[in-house]
JSON list of C-alpha atoms in Angstrom, two decimals:
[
{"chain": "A", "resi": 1, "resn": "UNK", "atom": "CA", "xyz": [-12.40, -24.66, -0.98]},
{"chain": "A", "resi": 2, "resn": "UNK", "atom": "CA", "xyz": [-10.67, -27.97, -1.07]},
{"chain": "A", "resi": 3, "resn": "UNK", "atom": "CA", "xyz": [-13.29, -30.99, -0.52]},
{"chain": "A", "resi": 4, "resn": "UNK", "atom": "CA", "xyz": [-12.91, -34.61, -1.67]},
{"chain": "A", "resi": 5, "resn": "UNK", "atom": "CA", "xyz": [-9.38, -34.41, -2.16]},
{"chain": "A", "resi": 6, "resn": "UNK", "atom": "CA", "xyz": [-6.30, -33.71, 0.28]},
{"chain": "A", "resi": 7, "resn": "UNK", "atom": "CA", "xyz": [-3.44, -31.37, -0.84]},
{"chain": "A", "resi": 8, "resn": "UNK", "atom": "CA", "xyz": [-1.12, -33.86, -1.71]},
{"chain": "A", "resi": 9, "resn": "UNK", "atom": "CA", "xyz": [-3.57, -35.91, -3.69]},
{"chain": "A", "resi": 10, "resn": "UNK", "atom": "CA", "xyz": [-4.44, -33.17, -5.91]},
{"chain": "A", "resi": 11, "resn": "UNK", "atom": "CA", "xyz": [-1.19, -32.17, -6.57]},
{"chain": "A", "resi": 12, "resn": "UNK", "atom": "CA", "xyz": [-0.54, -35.61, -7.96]},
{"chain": "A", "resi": 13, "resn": "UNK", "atom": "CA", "xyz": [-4.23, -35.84, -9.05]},
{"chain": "A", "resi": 14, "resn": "UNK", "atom": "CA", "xyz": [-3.86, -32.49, -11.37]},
{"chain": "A", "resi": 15, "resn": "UNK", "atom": "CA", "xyz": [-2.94, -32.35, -14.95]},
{"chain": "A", "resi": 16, "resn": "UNK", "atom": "CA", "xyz": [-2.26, -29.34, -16.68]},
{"chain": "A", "resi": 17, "resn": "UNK", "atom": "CA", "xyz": [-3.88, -29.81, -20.78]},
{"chain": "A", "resi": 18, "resn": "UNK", "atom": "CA", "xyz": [-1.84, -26.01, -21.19]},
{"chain": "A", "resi": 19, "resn": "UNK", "atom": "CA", "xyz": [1.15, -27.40, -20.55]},
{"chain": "A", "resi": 20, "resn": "UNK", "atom": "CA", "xyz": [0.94, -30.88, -21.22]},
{"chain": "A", "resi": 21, "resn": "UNK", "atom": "CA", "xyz": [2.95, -30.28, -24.59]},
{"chain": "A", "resi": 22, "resn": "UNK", "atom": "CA", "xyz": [5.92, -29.31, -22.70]},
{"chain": "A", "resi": 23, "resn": "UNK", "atom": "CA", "xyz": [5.68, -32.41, -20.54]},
{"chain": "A", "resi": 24, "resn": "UNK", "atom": "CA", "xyz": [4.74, -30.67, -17.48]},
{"chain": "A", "resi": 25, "resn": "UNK", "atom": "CA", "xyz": [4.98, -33.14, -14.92]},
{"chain": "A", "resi": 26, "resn": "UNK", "atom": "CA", "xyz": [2.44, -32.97, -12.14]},
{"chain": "A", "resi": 27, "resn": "UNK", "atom": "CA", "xyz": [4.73, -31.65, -9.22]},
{"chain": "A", "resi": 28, "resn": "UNK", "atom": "CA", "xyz": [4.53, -31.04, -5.75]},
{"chain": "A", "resi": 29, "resn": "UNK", "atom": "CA", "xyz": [6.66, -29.17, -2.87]},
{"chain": "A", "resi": 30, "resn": "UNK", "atom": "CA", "xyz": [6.36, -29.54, 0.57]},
{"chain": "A", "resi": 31, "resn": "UNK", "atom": "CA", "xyz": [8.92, -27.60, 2.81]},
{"chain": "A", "resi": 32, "resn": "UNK", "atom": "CA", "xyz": [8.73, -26.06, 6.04]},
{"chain": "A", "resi": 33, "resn": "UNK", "atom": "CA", "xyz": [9.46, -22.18, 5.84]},
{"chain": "A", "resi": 34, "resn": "UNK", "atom": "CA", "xyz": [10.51, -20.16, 8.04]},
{"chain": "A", "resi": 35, "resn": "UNK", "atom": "CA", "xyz": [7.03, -20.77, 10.35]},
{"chain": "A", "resi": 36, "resn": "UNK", "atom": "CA", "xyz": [4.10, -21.77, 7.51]},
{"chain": "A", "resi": 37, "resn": "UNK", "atom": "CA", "xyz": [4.04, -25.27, 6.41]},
{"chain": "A", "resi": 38, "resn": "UNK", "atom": "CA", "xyz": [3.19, -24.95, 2.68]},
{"chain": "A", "resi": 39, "resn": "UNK", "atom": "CA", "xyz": [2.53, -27.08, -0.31]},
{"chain": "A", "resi": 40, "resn": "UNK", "atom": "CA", "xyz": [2.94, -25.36, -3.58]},
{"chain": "A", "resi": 41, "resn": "UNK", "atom": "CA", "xyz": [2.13, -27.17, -7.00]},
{"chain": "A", "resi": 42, "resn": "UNK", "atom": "CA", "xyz": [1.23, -25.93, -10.41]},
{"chain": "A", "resi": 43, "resn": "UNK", "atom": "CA", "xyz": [-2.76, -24.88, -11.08]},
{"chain": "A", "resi": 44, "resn": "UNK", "atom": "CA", "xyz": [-4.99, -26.96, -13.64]},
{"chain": "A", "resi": 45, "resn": "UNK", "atom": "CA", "xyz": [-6.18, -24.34, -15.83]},
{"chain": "A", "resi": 46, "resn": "UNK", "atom": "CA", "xyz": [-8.72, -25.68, -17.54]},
{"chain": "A", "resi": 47, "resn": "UNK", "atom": "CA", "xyz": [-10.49, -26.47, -13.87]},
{"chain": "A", "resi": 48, "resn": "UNK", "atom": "CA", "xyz": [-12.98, -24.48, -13.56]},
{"chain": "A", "resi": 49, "resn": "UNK", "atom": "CA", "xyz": [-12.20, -24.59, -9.50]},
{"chain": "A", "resi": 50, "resn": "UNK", "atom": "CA", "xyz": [-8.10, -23.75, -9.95]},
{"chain": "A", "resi": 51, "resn": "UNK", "atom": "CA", "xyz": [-9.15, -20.89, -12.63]},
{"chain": "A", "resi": 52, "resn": "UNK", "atom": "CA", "xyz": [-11.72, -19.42, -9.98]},
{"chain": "A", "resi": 53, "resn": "UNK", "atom": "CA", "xyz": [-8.77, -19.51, -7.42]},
{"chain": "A", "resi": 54, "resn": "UNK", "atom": "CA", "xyz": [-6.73, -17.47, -9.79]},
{"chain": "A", "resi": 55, "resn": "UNK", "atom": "CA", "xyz": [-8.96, -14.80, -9.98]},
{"chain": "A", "resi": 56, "resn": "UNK", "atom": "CA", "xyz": [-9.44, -14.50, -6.53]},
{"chain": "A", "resi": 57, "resn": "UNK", "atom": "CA", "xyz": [-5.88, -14.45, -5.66]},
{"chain": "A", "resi": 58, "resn": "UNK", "atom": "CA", "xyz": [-4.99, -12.01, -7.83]},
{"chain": "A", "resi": 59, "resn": "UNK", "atom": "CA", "xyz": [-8.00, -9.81, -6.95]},
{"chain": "A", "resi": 60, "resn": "UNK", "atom": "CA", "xyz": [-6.64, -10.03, -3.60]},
{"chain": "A", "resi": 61, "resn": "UNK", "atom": "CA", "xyz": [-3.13, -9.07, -5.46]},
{"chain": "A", "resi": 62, "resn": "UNK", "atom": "CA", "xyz": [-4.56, -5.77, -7.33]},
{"chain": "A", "resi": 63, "resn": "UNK", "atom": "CA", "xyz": [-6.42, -4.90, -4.10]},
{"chain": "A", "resi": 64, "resn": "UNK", "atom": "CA", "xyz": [-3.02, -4.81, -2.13]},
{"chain": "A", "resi": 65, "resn": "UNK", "atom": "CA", "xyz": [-0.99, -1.96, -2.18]},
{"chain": "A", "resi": 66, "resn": "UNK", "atom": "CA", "xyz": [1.76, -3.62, -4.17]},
{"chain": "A", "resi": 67, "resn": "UNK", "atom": "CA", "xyz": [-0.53, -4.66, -6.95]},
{"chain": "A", "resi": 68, "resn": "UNK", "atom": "CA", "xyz": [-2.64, -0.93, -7.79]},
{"chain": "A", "resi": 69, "resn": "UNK", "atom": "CA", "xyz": [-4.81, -1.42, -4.54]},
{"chain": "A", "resi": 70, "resn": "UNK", "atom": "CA", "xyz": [-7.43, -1.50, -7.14]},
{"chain": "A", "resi": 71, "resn": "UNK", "atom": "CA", "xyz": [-9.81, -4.66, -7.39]},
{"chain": "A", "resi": 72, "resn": "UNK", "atom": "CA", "xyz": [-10.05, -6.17, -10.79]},
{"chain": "A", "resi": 73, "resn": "UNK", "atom": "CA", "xyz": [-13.13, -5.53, -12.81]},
{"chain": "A", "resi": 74, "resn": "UNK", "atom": "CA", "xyz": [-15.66, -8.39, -11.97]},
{"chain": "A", "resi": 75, "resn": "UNK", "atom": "CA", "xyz": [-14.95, -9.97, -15.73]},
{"chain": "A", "resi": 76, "resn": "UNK", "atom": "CA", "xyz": [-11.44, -9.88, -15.53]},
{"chain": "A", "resi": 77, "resn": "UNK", "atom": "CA", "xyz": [-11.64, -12.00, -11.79]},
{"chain": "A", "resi": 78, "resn": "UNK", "atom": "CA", "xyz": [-14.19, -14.66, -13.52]},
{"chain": "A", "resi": 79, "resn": "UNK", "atom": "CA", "xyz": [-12.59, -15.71, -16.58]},
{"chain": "A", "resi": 80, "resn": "UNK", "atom": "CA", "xyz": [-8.67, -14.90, -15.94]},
{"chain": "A", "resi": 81, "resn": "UNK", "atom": "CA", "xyz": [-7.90, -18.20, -15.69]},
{"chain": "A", "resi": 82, "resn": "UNK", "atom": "CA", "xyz": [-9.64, -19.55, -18.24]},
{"chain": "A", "resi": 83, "resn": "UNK", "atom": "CA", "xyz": [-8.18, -16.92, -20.69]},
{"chain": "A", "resi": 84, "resn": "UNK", "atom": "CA", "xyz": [-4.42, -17.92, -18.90]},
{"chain": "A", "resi": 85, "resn": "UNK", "atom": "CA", "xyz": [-5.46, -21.26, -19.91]},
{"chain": "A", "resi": 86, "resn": "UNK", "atom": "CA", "xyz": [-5.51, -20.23, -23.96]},
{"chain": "A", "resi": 87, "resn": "UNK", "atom": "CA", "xyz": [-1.99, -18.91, -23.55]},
{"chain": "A", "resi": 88, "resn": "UNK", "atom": "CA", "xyz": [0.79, -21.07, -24.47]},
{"chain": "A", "resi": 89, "resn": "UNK", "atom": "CA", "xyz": [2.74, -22.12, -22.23]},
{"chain": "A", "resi": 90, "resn": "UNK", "atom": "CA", "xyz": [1.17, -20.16, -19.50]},
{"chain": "A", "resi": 91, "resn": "UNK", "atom": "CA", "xyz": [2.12, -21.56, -15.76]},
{"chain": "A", "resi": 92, "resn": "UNK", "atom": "CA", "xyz": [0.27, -20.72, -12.80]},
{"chain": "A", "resi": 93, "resn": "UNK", "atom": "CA", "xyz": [1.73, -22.23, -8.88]},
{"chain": "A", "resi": 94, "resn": "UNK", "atom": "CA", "xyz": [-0.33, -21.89, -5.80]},
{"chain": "A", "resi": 95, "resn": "UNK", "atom": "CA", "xyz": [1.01, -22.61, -2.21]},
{"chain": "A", "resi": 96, "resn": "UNK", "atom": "CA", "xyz": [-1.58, -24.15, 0.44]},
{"chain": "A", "resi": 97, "resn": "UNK", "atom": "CA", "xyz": [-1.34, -23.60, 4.11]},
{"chain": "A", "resi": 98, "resn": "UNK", "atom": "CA", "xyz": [-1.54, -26.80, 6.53]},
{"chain": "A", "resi": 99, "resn": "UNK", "atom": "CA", "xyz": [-5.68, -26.56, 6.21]},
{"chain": "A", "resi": 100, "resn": "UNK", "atom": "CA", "xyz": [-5.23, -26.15, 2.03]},
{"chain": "A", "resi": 101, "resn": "UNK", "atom": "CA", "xyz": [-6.19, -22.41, 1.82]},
{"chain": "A", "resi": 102, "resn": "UNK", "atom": "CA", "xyz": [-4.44, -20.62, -1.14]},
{"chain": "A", "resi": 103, "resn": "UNK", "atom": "CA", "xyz": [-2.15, -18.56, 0.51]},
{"chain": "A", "resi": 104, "resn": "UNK", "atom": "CA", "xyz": [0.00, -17.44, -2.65]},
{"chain": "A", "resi": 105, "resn": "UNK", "atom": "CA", "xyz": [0.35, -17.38, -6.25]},
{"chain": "A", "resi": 106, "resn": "UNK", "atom": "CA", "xyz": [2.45, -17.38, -9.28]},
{"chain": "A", "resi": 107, "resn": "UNK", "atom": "CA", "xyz": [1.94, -16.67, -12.81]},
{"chain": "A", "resi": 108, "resn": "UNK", "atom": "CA", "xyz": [4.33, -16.94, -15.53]},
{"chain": "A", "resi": 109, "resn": "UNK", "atom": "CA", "xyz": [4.12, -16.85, -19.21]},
{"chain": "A", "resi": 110, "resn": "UNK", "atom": "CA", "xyz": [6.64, -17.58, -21.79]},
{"chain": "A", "resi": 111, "resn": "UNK", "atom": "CA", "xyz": [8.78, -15.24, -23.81]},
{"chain": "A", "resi": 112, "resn": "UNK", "atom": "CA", "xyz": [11.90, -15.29, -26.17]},
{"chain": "A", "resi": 113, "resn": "UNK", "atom": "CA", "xyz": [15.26, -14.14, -25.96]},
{"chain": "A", "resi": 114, "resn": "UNK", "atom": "CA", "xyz": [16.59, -12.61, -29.27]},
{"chain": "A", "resi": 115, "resn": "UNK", "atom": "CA", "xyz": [19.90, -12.44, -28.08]},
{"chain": "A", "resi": 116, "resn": "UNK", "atom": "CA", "xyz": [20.35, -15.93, -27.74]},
{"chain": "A", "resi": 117, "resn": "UNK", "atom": "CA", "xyz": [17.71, -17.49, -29.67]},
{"chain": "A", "resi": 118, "resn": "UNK", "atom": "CA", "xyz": [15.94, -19.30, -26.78]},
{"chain": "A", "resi": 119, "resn": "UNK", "atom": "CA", "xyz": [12.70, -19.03, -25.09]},
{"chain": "A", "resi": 120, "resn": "UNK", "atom": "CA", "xyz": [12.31, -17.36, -21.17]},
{"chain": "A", "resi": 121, "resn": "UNK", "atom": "CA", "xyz": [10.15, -17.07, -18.68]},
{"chain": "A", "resi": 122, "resn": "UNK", "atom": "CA", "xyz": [8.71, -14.29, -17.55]},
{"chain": "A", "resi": 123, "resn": "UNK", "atom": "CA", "xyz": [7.30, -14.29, -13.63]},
{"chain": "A", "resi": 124, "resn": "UNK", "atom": "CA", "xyz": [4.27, -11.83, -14.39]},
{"chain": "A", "resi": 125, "resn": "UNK", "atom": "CA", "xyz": [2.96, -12.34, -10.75]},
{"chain": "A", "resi": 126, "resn": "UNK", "atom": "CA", "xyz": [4.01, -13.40, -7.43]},
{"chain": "A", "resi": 127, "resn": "UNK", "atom": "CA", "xyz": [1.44, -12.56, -4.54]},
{"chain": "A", "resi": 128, "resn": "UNK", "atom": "CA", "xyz": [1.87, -14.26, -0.92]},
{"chain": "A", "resi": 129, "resn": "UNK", "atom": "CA", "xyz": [-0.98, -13.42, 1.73]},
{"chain": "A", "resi": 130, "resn": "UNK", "atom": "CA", "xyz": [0.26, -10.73, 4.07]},
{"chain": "A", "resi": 131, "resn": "UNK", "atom": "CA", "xyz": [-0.54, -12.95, 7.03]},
{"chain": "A", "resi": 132, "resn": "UNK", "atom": "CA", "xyz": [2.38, -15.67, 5.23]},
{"chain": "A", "resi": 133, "resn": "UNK", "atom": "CA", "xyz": [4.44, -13.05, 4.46]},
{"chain": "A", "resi": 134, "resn": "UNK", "atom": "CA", "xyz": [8.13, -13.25, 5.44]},
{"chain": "A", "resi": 135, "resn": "UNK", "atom": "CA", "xyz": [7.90, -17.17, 5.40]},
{"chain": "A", "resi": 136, "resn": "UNK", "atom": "CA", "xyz": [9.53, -18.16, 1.86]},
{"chain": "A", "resi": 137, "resn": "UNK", "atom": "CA", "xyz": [6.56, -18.52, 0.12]},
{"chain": "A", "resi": 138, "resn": "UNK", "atom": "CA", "xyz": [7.63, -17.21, -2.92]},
{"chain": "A", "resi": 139, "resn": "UNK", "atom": "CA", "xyz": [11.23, -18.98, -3.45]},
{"chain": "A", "resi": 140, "resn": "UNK", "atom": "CA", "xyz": [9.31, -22.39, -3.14]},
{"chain": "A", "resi": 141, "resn": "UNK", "atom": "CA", "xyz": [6.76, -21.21, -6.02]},
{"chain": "A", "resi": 142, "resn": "UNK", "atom": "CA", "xyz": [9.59, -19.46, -8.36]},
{"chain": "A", "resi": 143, "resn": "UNK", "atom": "CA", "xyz": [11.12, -23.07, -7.65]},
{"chain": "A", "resi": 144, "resn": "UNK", "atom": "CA", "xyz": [8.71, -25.46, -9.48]},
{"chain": "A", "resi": 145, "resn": "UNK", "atom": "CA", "xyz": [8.56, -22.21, -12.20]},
{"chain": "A", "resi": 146, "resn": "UNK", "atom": "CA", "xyz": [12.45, -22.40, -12.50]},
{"chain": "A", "resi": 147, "resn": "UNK", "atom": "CA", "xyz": [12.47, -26.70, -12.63]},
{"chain": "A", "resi": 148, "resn": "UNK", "atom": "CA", "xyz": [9.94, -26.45, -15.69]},
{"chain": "A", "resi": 149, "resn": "UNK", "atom": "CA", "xyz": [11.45, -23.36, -17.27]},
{"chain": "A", "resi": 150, "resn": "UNK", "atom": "CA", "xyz": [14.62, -25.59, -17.31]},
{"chain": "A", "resi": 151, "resn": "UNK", "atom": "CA", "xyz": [12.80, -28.68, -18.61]},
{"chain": "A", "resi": 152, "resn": "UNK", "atom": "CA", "xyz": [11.67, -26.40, -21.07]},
{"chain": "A", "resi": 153, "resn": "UNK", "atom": "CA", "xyz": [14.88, -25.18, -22.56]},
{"chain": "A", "resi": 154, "resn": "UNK", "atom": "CA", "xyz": [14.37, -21.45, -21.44]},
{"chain": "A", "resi": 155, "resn": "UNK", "atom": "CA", "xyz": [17.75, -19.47, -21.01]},
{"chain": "A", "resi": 156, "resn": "UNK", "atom": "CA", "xyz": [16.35, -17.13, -18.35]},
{"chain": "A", "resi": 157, "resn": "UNK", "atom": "CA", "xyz": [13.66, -15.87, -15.87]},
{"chain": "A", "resi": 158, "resn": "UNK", "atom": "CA", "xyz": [12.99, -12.72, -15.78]},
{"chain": "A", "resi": 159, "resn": "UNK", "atom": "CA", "xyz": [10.50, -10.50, -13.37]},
{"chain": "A", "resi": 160, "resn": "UNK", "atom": "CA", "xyz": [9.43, -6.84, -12.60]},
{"chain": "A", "resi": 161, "resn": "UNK", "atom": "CA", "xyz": [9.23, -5.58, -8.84]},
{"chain": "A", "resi": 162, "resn": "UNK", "atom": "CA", "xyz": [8.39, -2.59, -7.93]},
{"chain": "A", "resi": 163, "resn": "UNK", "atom": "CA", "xyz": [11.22, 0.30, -6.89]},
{"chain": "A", "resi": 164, "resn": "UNK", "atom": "CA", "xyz": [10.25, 0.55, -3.44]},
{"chain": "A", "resi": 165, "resn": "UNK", "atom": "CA", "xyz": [9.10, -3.23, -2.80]},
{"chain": "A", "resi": 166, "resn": "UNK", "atom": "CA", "xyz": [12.05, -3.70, -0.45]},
{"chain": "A", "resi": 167, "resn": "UNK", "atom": "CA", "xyz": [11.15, -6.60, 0.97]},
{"chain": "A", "resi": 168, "resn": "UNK", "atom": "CA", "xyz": [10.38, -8.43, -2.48]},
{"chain": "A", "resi": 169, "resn": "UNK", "atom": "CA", "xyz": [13.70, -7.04, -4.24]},
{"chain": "A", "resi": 170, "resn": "UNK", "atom": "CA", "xyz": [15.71, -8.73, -1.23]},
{"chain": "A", "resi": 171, "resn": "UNK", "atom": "CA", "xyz": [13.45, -12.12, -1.51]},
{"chain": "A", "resi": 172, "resn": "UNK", "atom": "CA", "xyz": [14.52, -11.91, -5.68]},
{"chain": "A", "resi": 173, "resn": "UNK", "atom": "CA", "xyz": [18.00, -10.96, -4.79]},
{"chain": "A", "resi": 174, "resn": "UNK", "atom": "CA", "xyz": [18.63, -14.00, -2.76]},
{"chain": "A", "resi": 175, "resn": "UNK", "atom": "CA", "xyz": [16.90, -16.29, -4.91]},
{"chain": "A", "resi": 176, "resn": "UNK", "atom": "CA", "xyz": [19.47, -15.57, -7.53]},
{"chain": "A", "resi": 177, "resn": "UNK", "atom": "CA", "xyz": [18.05, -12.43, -9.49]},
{"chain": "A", "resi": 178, "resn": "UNK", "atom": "CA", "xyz": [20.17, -9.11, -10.62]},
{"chain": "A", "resi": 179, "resn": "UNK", "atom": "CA", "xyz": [18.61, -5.66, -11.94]},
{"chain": "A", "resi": 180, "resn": "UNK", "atom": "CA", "xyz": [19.35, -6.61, -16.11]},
{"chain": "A", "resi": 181, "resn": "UNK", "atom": "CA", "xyz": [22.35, -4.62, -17.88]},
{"chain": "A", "resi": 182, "resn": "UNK", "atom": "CA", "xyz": [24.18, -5.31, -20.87]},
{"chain": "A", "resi": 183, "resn": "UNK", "atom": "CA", "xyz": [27.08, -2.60, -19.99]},
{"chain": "A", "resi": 184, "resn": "UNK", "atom": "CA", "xyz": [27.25, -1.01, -16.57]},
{"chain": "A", "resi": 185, "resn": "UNK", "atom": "CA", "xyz": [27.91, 2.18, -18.81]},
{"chain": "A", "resi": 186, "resn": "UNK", "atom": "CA", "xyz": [24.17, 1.83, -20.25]},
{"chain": "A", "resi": 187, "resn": "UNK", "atom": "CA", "xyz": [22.70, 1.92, -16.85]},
{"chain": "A", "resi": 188, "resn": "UNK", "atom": "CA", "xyz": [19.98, -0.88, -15.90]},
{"chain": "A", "resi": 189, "resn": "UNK", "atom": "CA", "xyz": [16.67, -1.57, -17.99]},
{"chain": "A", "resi": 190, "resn": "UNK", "atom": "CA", "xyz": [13.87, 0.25, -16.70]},
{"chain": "A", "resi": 191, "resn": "UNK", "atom": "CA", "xyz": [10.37, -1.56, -17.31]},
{"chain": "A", "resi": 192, "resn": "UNK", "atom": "CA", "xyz": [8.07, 0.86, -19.09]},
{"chain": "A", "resi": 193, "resn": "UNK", "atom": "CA", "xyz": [4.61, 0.37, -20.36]},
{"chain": "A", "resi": 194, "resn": "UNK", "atom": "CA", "xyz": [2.28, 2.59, -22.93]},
{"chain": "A", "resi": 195, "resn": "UNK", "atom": "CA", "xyz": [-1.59, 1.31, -22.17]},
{"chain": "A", "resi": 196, "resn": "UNK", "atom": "CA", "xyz": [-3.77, 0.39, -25.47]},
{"chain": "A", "resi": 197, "resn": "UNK", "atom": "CA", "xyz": [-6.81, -0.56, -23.42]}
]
């Protein structure tokens, strides 16, 4: 998938025209987890190679059974990305193994807090390869998410996981997130949906 270009370089190579308003600075993070050696860095969406990699990852995302285990319709994996790309503010992180295959993926889009008059982000996908799963993948992508959310002024992250994702609620948990409540009277927020298409 990768050719010309190393991991590294492209991270510094890449800019991001979505995001370039916000100053989005080209970043980069290589750590050793618990037994991958990753790289994460944000996507170019307007490349026509980082958009293709979006669809497939999250293809591989809906076919899983955390994601629907449903592939996406054909369309939808061929111009995702490009269509993330026309959303303001839209992020998108990859990680790379040692041999630069995508091994996970983030997606995040911006939202707004009326209850303190700021802007948020909202994590609308995290995926990690089952074979790198276990490994702290997905702390070291929420972590270039979090650093630009914060350049950005946002008051908050916020994410859905599943009910019975056990091993992604405790991943969350320890990376700082908390089921939302105003009053522990009220109960916790429950994420509902009503489908229009």
């Amino acid at each position: 998938m990768m050719t010309s270009l190393t991991c590294r370089a492209r991270a510094k190579h890449h800019t991001n025209r979505g995001c370039a308003k916000s100053r989005l600075r080209r970043r980069a993070l290589t750590t050793p987890s618990a037994t991958k050696h990753v790289t994460c860095r944000f996507l170019d969406l307007s490349s026509d190679e980082d958009c293709t990699m979006v669809g497939a990852l999250l293809n591989e995302y809906a076919s899983d059974a955390m994601g629907g285990a449903t592939p996406l319709a054909p369309d939808v994996v061929r111009t995702v990305g490009a269509k993330l790309n026309e959303v303001p503010g839209a992020m998108s992180v990859a990680a790379f193994d040692e041999n630069c295959v995508p091994v996970g993926l983030c997606n995040s889009l911006m939202g707004f807090s009326t209850f303190k008059a700021l802007p948020l982000c909202n994590i609308h996908d995290v995926y990690v390869k089952p074979s790198h799963r276990g490994c702290g993948i997905a702390p070291q992508m929420l972590k270039l998410i979090e650093e630009e959310a914060r350049a950005r002024g946002c008051c908050k992250l916020t994410l859905e996981v599943l009910s019975n994702n056990e091993s992604a609620k405790t991943s969350y948990e320890k990376y700082g997130f908390q089921a939302y409540e105003l009053d522990p009277d009220a109960g916790q927020a429950l994420f509902w949906e009503k489908a229009l298409r």
